[in-house]
Amino acid sequence: DKHVVITPSARTYLDTPRFVPN
């Protein structure tokens, strides 16, 4: 699952935990 997409979508933000600022 290498979908690197920077979008202002909450779904995409949750779908990509790699971009989640801990």
GROMACS .gro file of C-alpha atoms in nm:
model
   22
    1ASP     CA    1   0.000   0.000   0.000
    2LYS     CA    2   0.225   0.278  -0.123
    3HIS     CA    3  -0.030   0.550  -0.185
    4VAL     CA    4   0.150   0.870  -0.105
    5VAL     CA    5  -0.118   1.131  -0.149
    6ILE     CA    6  -0.122   1.460   0.041
    7THR     CA    7  -0.488   1.554   0.047
    8PRO     CA    8  -0.701   1.756   0.290
    9SER     CA    9  -0.924   1.454   0.332
   10ALA     CA   10  -0.980   1.313   0.677
   11ARG     CA   11  -1.019   0.968   0.528
   12THR     CA   12  -0.687   0.985   0.347
   13TYR     CA   13  -0.525   1.128   0.659
   14LEU     CA   14  -0.644   0.830   0.860
   15ASP     CA   15  -0.570   0.591   0.577
   16THR     CA   16  -0.207   0.704   0.581
   17PRO     CA   17  -0.076   0.670   0.937
   18ARG     CA   18   0.268   0.752   0.799
   19PHE     CA   19   0.177   1.118   0.776
   20VAL     CA   20   0.023   1.126   1.122
   21PRO     CA   21   0.232   1.355   1.345
   22ASN     CA   22   0.269   1.168   1.672
   0.00000   0.00000   0.00000
